[in-house]
């Protein structure tokens, strides 16, 4: 075969192979298009069109008086379908729209925005994320008036994608108690996590189409399942008391350079928590709410001398001990099973009563009493603690409650010194909230109730779930013992370790606590300080516990560190709760002629209203606006105090507010000296008014 024939054969073979390949491709295309077309179209649609979850709006968290503590604020991302607007709408508005986008976002020039939208339109893209930055609702409303966008979704192609973000109106106040929300809109800690079921609502679903670039465009159709909004929860927190407690604790922590601290303020009768503050020291030295020390494991520690209250109750219930019985504590040192127990006072307290032992927190006295009455029956003491409700968790509404750790005689770590050390607050681990619940029981006539922080969950005005406090122990001890220990708790403040917080307005009952911190199996010179108690002592309304861990400096005891914080909080609570104030004896104000009546002159309607509210008899025949009071036989008669328009008025006896109103309306410039009511004026009443002239007004009592 010559070369020419060989080439022709090869060409024909190559042509045949190409023809066969083309026929195979055509056949495959036909098969894919017509035979398997429906299958692959469904597969493509499954990749690009899908049902996606639509997040439910999370419920709000409210304080006890309706203040908003946490809410979901809507934010939006701006996207458009550039193929929707017709040519006339698009051409007339694209330049203005690009300019407004550039001015608002400040990340691209108007030309760049116009080019970006034009390219998407020419490329027949159905979805374009204009800018990934989120905008708020007010900005969204503003953008809805912009060119092209004002035509809406179906004519202008605008798409506002809603994204909810959690917002706390009071910023850092009670942050850890309220809690946080994850990117998936789930509660992580605090109330957000504990009541996530109620707050989260029920997600819906809607049909979305996947667009070029990975974005998803919502498609409106009848298959959409709308989300169900989450329930709102109302807490027991009083935002004003929360602020008071946080400010007082924060100052103390900074002053003592402490590691962390917590405060819980609770209503005695209801167990409702009115304030819960947790502040821990950060690396930069500042303090922030990052952990719930009042409830969680990190706050569970040796309670120190606040635990002497349950110890004393157990002793009084078990024995015939009386507060007046004497104990000889010697020089303040006591050896027991190879260990030494010391009192805080150098040289000891000598011979003291049981009452004084509690007031001065004598460790030696408590060890001696425990040795005498419970040494041979330690389980009996543990049984008392169990009956008090101190050995098990309380079932608090918030997640993360620490289980109390109380040693038992059968434990491997039980030794000869365990019982006496437990009596003074060591070798046990209890959270501050649990200690407070016990003190609250003493204030509440022996009834120990579960602390509560959420009252109800509701949708709008419809209550879906109502929460009631659970009684943990109907009676922790006898009334006889309650009467004794309440007197002891008052004595701590009146005569004992916390006498620095005694005041004459109301009585505080409580107990200081100071315990050495255990590190690597050894007790160190670093302290955990606390004060737990209630007020007013004679009619308890609030109980409170203050904990400050690791104070630095020369003041390191509960009486010097935690107790002053308790008093600052109690003083401010007392000042704002008038129901706790004692009414003065009637004689104190009835016989003081200088006090009645507390009115002299002023605006008639205001003065008459005040007198009527106070039950003071008053009458007048005049109908003038400004009057002066004439007192006779515990009654007031009003007399007119009016002058002609061109005369200087007499403002003596008036408050500064009324005097300023009258004089300035006469065109006079008023100079004020002193405090109280007007006692003199520089221009004679009844003289001619010189508008623009000065008049000196002197105030006094």
PDB file of N, CA and C in Angstrom, residues 655-665 670 672:
ATOM      1  N   UNK A 655     -42.484  79.112  98.395  1.00  0.00           N
ATOM      2  CA  UNK A 655     -41.339  78.329  97.961  1.00  0.00           C
ATOM      3  C   UNK A 655     -40.649  79.059  96.816  1.00  0.00           C
ATOM      4  N   UNK A 656     -39.402  78.721  96.559  1.00  0.00           N
ATOM      5  CA  UNK A 656     -38.639  79.394  95.503  1.00  0.00           C
ATOM      6  C   UNK A 656     -39.311  79.224  94.144  1.00  0.00           C
ATOM      7  N   UNK A 657     -39.898  78.034  93.904  1.00  0.00           N
ATOM      8  CA  UNK A 657     -40.534  77.784  92.612  1.00  0.00           C
ATOM      9  C   UNK A 657     -41.676  78.769  92.362  1.00  0.00           C
ATOM     10  N   UNK A 658     -42.537  78.958  93.379  1.00  0.00           N
ATOM     11  CA  UNK A 658     -43.655  79.878  93.213  1.00  0.00           C
ATOM     12  C   UNK A 658     -43.180  81.317  93.100  1.00  0.00           C
ATOM     13  N   UNK A 659     -42.185  81.678  93.928  1.00  0.00           N
ATOM     14  CA  UNK A 659     -41.686  83.050  93.913  1.00  0.00           C
ATOM     15  C   UNK A 659     -41.075  83.401  92.553  1.00  0.00           C
ATOM     16  N   UNK A 660     -40.303  82.469  91.999  1.00  0.00           N
ATOM     17  CA  UNK A 660     -39.690  82.715  90.689  1.00  0.00           C
ATOM     18  C   UNK A 660     -40.759  82.893  89.619  1.00  0.00           C
ATOM     19  N   UNK A 661     -41.779  82.073  89.678  1.00  0.00           N
ATOM     20  CA  UNK A 661     -42.846  82.146  88.670  1.00  0.00           C
ATOM     21  C   UNK A 661     -43.514  83.518  88.685  1.00  0.00           C
ATOM     22  N   UNK A 662     -43.838  84.007  89.888  1.00  0.00           N
ATOM     23  CA  UNK A 662     -44.542  85.288  89.991  1.00  0.00           C
ATOM     24  C   UNK A 662     -43.636  86.459  89.600  1.00  0.00           C
ATOM     25  N   UNK A 663     -42.422  86.484  90.161  1.00  0.00           N
ATOM     26  CA  UNK A 663     -41.538  87.629  89.940  1.00  0.00           C
ATOM     27  C   UNK A 663     -41.052  87.720  88.498  1.00  0.00           C
ATOM     28  N   UNK A 664     -40.700  86.591  87.915  1.00  0.00           N
ATOM     29  CA  UNK A 664     -40.212  86.625  86.535  1.00  0.00           C
ATOM     30  C   UNK A 664     -41.327  86.974  85.558  1.00  0.00           C
ATOM     31  N   UNK A 665     -42.555  86.596  85.889  1.00  0.00           N
ATOM     32  CA  UNK A 665     -43.681  87.001  85.040  1.00  0.00           C
ATOM     33  C   UNK A 665     -43.951  88.510  85.123  1.00  0.00           C
ATOM     34  N   UNK A 670     -34.357  87.830  89.097  1.00  0.00           N
ATOM     35  CA  UNK A 670     -34.334  87.391  90.492  1.00  0.00           C
ATOM     36  C   UNK A 670     -32.951  86.862  90.865  1.00  0.00           C
ATOM     37  N   UNK A 672     -31.081  84.915  94.041  1.00  0.00           N
ATOM     38  CA  UNK A 672     -31.506  84.084  95.171  1.00  0.00           C
ATOM     39  C   UNK A 672     -30.341  83.808  96.102  1.00  0.00           C
TER      40      UNK A 672
END
